[in-house]
């Protein structure tokens, strides 16, 4: 029984490790604060949407600031991305790890330049980072009534 249990755990963790996909590449384009394009090791362009967050749109308050924040940290840099899924637009959705080892998704939340995208992520850590930025009135949380990007897109359509 002990060997069967050990075997099941081994298969479970091996499967998890196989399912986690990492991509490494050089960032060649910044569309906005939460969408970048990288050139991977095979010289393929991959559009990456940052997982669990939603930055203001480019024409929205703080949209260009969020875009510049992302550009300052990763444009023309080699980054690693943990791919979580592919979205309905064919973009890879993932966690971006910067050359200095920091998590770009978290850095945007800490700076008050992104909302925790609860429709897609329920992590306590992302919720806490957003709450902390709000309490400290960082970034877009300085505004009286910031409009979430999903509401902005809905009314702009």
mmCIF file of C-alpha atoms in Angstrom:
data_model
loop_
_atom_site.group_PDB
_atom_site.id
_atom_site.type_symbol
_atom_site.label_atom_id
_atom_site.label_comp_id
_atom_site.label_asym_id
_atom_site.label_seq_id
_atom_site.Cartn_x
_atom_site.Cartn_y
_atom_site.Cartn_z
ATOM 1 C CA UNK A 1 0.000 0.000 0.000
ATOM 2 C CA UNK A 2 2.867 2.353 0.878
ATOM 3 C CA UNK A 3 4.368 1.877 -2.605
ATOM 4 C CA UNK A 4 1.050 2.454 -4.327
ATOM 5 C CA UNK A 5 0.532 5.718 -2.446
ATOM 6 C CA UNK A 6 4.083 6.840 -3.253
ATOM 7 C CA UNK A 7 3.526 5.946 -6.914
ATOM 8 C CA UNK A 8 0.300 7.959 -7.064
ATOM 9 C CA UNK A 9 1.987 11.015 -5.542
ATOM 10 C CA UNK A 10 4.906 10.669 -7.974
ATOM 11 C CA UNK A 11 2.558 10.490 -10.982
ATOM 12 C CA UNK A 12 0.497 13.422 -9.692
ATOM 13 C CA UNK A 13 3.484 15.733 -9.212
ATOM 14 C CA UNK A 14 5.114 14.593 -12.459
ATOM 15 C CA UNK A 15 1.887 15.437 -14.309
ATOM 16 C CA UNK A 16 1.769 18.889 -12.695
ATOM 17 C CA UNK A 17 5.378 19.552 -13.677
ATOM 18 C CA UNK A 18 4.684 18.510 -17.275
ATOM 19 C CA UNK A 19 1.562 20.705 -17.480
ATOM 20 C CA UNK A 20 3.425 23.817 -16.365
ATOM 21 C CA UNK A 21 4.822 25.402 -19.489
ATOM 22 C CA UNK A 22 7.631 27.936 -19.362
ATOM 23 C CA UNK A 23 8.658 30.087 -22.288
ATOM 24 C CA UNK A 24 11.738 32.258 -22.479
ATOM 25 C CA UNK A 25 12.155 35.081 -24.959
ATOM 26 C CA UNK A 26 13.032 38.677 -25.696
ATOM 27 C CA UNK A 27 10.249 41.251 -25.398
ATOM 28 C CA UNK A 28 9.860 42.997 -28.761
ATOM 29 C CA UNK A 29 6.589 44.889 -28.281
ATOM 30 C CA UNK A 30 4.502 46.395 -25.491
ATOM 31 C CA UNK A 31 0.849 46.698 -26.522
ATOM 32 C CA UNK A 32 -0.297 47.982 -23.148
ATOM 33 C CA UNK A 33 0.392 47.421 -19.465
ATOM 34 C CA UNK A 34 -0.736 43.808 -19.491
ATOM 35 C CA UNK A 35 -0.014 42.631 -23.053
ATOM 36 C CA UNK A 36 3.431 42.099 -24.545
ATOM 37 C CA UNK A 37 4.952 40.255 -27.490
ATOM 38 C CA UNK A 38 8.086 38.222 -27.166
ATOM 39 C CA UNK A 39 10.355 36.454 -29.591
ATOM 40 C CA UNK A 40 10.930 32.977 -28.210
ATOM 41 C CA UNK A 41 13.983 30.732 -28.521
ATOM 42 C CA UNK A 42 12.606 29.373 -31.833
ATOM 43 C CA UNK A 43 12.221 32.923 -33.248
ATOM 44 C CA UNK A 44 8.437 32.644 -32.980
ATOM 45 C CA UNK A 45 6.443 35.683 -31.851
ATOM 46 C CA UNK A 46 4.164 35.026 -28.898
ATOM 47 C CA UNK A 47 1.600 37.491 -27.667
ATOM 48 C CA UNK A 48 1.465 37.281 -23.870
ATOM 49 C CA UNK A 49 -1.407 38.539 -21.702
ATOM 50 C CA UNK A 50 -0.489 38.905 -18.039
ATOM 51 C CA UNK A 51 -2.419 36.476 -15.870
ATOM 52 C CA UNK A 52 -4.699 37.581 -13.033
ATOM 53 C CA UNK A 53 -4.524 41.323 -13.631
ATOM 54 C CA UNK A 54 -6.134 43.923 -15.865
ATOM 55 C CA UNK A 55 -4.380 47.230 -16.566
ATOM 56 C CA UNK A 56 -6.154 50.368 -17.750
ATOM 57 C CA UNK A 57 -6.644 50.622 -21.508
ATOM 58 C CA UNK A 58 -4.220 52.869 -23.410
ATOM 59 C CA UNK A 59 -6.776 55.688 -23.768
ATOM 60 C CA UNK A 60 -7.932 55.328 -20.190
ATOM 61 C CA UNK A 61 -6.485 57.223 -17.204
ATOM 62 C CA UNK A 62 -3.200 55.570 -16.203
ATOM 63 C CA UNK A 63 -3.225 53.407 -19.347
ATOM 64 C CA UNK A 64 -0.063 54.907 -20.808
ATOM 65 C CA UNK A 65 1.574 54.992 -17.386
ATOM 66 C CA UNK A 66 0.930 51.249 -16.964
ATOM 67 C CA UNK A 67 2.277 50.640 -20.489
ATOM 68 C CA UNK A 68 5.442 52.636 -19.717
ATOM 69 C CA UNK A 69 5.875 50.814 -16.389
ATOM 70 C CA UNK A 70 5.812 47.484 -18.238
ATOM 71 C CA UNK A 71 8.127 48.773 -20.980
ATOM 72 C CA UNK A 72 10.648 50.112 -18.452
ATOM 73 C CA UNK A 73 10.898 46.695 -16.839
ATOM 74 C CA UNK A 74 10.957 44.322 -19.781
ATOM 75 C CA UNK A 75 11.221 45.886 -23.267
ATOM 76 C CA UNK A 76 14.190 44.370 -25.132
ATOM 77 C CA UNK A 77 14.846 42.152 -22.104
ATOM 78 C CA UNK A 78 14.869 38.357 -21.954
ATOM 79 C CA UNK A 79 12.076 37.204 -19.669
ATOM 80 C CA UNK A 80 10.493 33.936 -18.577
ATOM 81 C CA UNK A 81 6.751 33.332 -18.713
ATOM 82 C CA UNK A 82 4.829 30.626 -16.914
ATOM 83 C CA UNK A 83 1.992 29.941 -19.340
ATOM 84 C CA UNK A 84 -1.278 29.287 -17.506
ATOM 85 C CA UNK A 85 -3.654 29.084 -20.474
ATOM 86 C CA UNK A 86 -4.515 30.380 -23.936
ATOM 87 C CA UNK A 87 -7.295 32.971 -24.131
ATOM 88 C CA UNK A 88 -10.082 33.272 -26.689
ATOM 89 C CA UNK A 89 -7.892 35.572 -28.822
ATOM 90 C CA UNK A 90 -5.092 33.011 -29.043
ATOM 91 C CA UNK A 91 -2.815 34.886 -26.651
ATOM 92 C CA UNK A 92 -0.824 32.973 -24.078
ATOM 93 C CA UNK A 93 -1.819 34.031 -20.565
ATOM 94 C CA UNK A 94 0.880 33.840 -17.965
ATOM 95 C CA UNK A 95 3.036 35.048 -15.129
ATOM 96 C CA UNK A 96 5.976 37.155 -16.326
ATOM 97 C CA UNK A 97 9.270 36.800 -14.496
ATOM 98 C CA UNK A 98 11.626 39.702 -15.143
ATOM 99 C CA UNK A 99 15.417 39.423 -15.534
ATOM 100 C CA UNK A 100 15.830 40.525 -11.887
ATOM 101 C CA UNK A 101 13.550 37.651 -10.760
ATOM 102 C CA UNK A 102 10.571 39.854 -9.892
ATOM 103 C CA UNK A 103 7.042 38.986 -10.957
ATOM 104 C CA UNK A 104 5.731 41.704 -13.325
ATOM 105 C CA UNK A 105 2.087 40.822 -12.621
ATOM 106 C CA UNK A 106 2.636 41.486 -8.909
ATOM 107 C CA UNK A 107 4.731 44.609 -9.541
ATOM 108 C CA UNK A 108 1.876 46.199 -11.523
ATOM 109 C CA UNK A 109 -0.553 45.461 -8.685
ATOM 110 C CA UNK A 110 1.863 46.849 -6.070
ATOM 111 C CA UNK A 111 2.330 50.055 -8.073
ATOM 112 C CA UNK A 112 -1.435 50.558 -8.311
ATOM 113 C CA UNK A 113 -1.388 50.200 -12.093
ATOM 114 C CA UNK A 114 -3.637 47.146 -12.393
ATOM 115 C CA UNK A 115 -6.776 45.616 -10.975
ATOM 116 C CA UNK A 116 -6.821 42.085 -9.653
ATOM 117 C CA UNK A 117 -8.878 40.356 -12.359
ATOM 118 C CA UNK A 118 -11.221 38.355 -10.140
ATOM 119 C CA UNK A 119 -13.067 36.868 -13.117
ATOM 120 C CA UNK A 120 -9.943 34.829 -13.863
ATOM 121 C CA UNK A 121 -7.952 34.617 -10.640
ATOM 122 C CA UNK A 122 -8.986 34.182 -6.995
ATOM 123 C CA UNK A 123 -5.606 34.265 -5.287
ATOM 124 C CA UNK A 124 -5.402 35.897 -1.888
ATOM 125 C CA UNK A 125 -1.941 37.235 -2.717
ATOM 126 C CA UNK A 126 -3.133 39.255 -5.740
ATOM 127 C CA UNK A 127 -6.159 40.497 -3.767
ATOM 128 C CA UNK A 128 -3.878 41.602 -0.914
ATOM 129 C CA UNK A 129 -1.517 43.425 -3.303
ATOM 130 C CA UNK A 130 -4.425 45.354 -4.811
ATOM 131 C CA UNK A 131 -5.898 46.142 -1.400
ATOM 132 C CA UNK A 132 -2.521 47.423 -0.179
ATOM 133 C CA UNK A 133 -2.094 49.681 -3.235
ATOM 134 C CA UNK A 134 -5.612 51.067 -2.650
ATOM 135 C CA UNK A 135 -4.906 51.750 1.020
ATOM 136 C CA UNK A 136 -1.668 53.557 0.149
ATOM 137 C CA UNK A 137 -3.367 55.387 -2.750
ATOM 138 C CA UNK A 138 -0.765 54.282 -5.254
ATOM 139 C CA UNK A 139 -1.122 54.831 -8.982
ATOM 140 C CA UNK A 140 -4.673 54.837 -10.265
ATOM 141 C CA UNK A 141 -5.992 54.499 -6.719
ATOM 142 C CA UNK A 142 -5.244 58.215 -6.282
ATOM 143 C CA UNK A 143 -8.299 58.926 -8.423
ATOM 144 C CA UNK A 144 -11.683 59.418 -6.776
ATOM 145 C CA UNK A 145 -13.520 56.869 -8.897
ATOM 146 C CA UNK A 146 -11.210 54.789 -11.070
ATOM 147 C CA UNK A 147 -13.046 52.849 -13.780
ATOM 148 C CA UNK A 148 -12.131 49.192 -14.124
ATOM 149 C CA UNK A 149 -10.879 48.332 -17.629
ATOM 150 C CA UNK A 150 -13.603 45.720 -18.208
ATOM 151 C CA UNK A 151 -16.233 48.405 -17.555
ATOM 152 C CA UNK A 152 -14.371 50.901 -19.733
ATOM 153 C CA UNK A 153 -14.255 48.369 -22.610
ATOM 154 C CA UNK A 154 -17.930 47.583 -22.178
ATOM 155 C CA UNK A 155 -18.944 51.250 -22.489
ATOM 156 C CA UNK A 156 -16.444 51.985 -25.281
ATOM 157 C CA UNK A 157 -17.909 49.221 -27.480
#
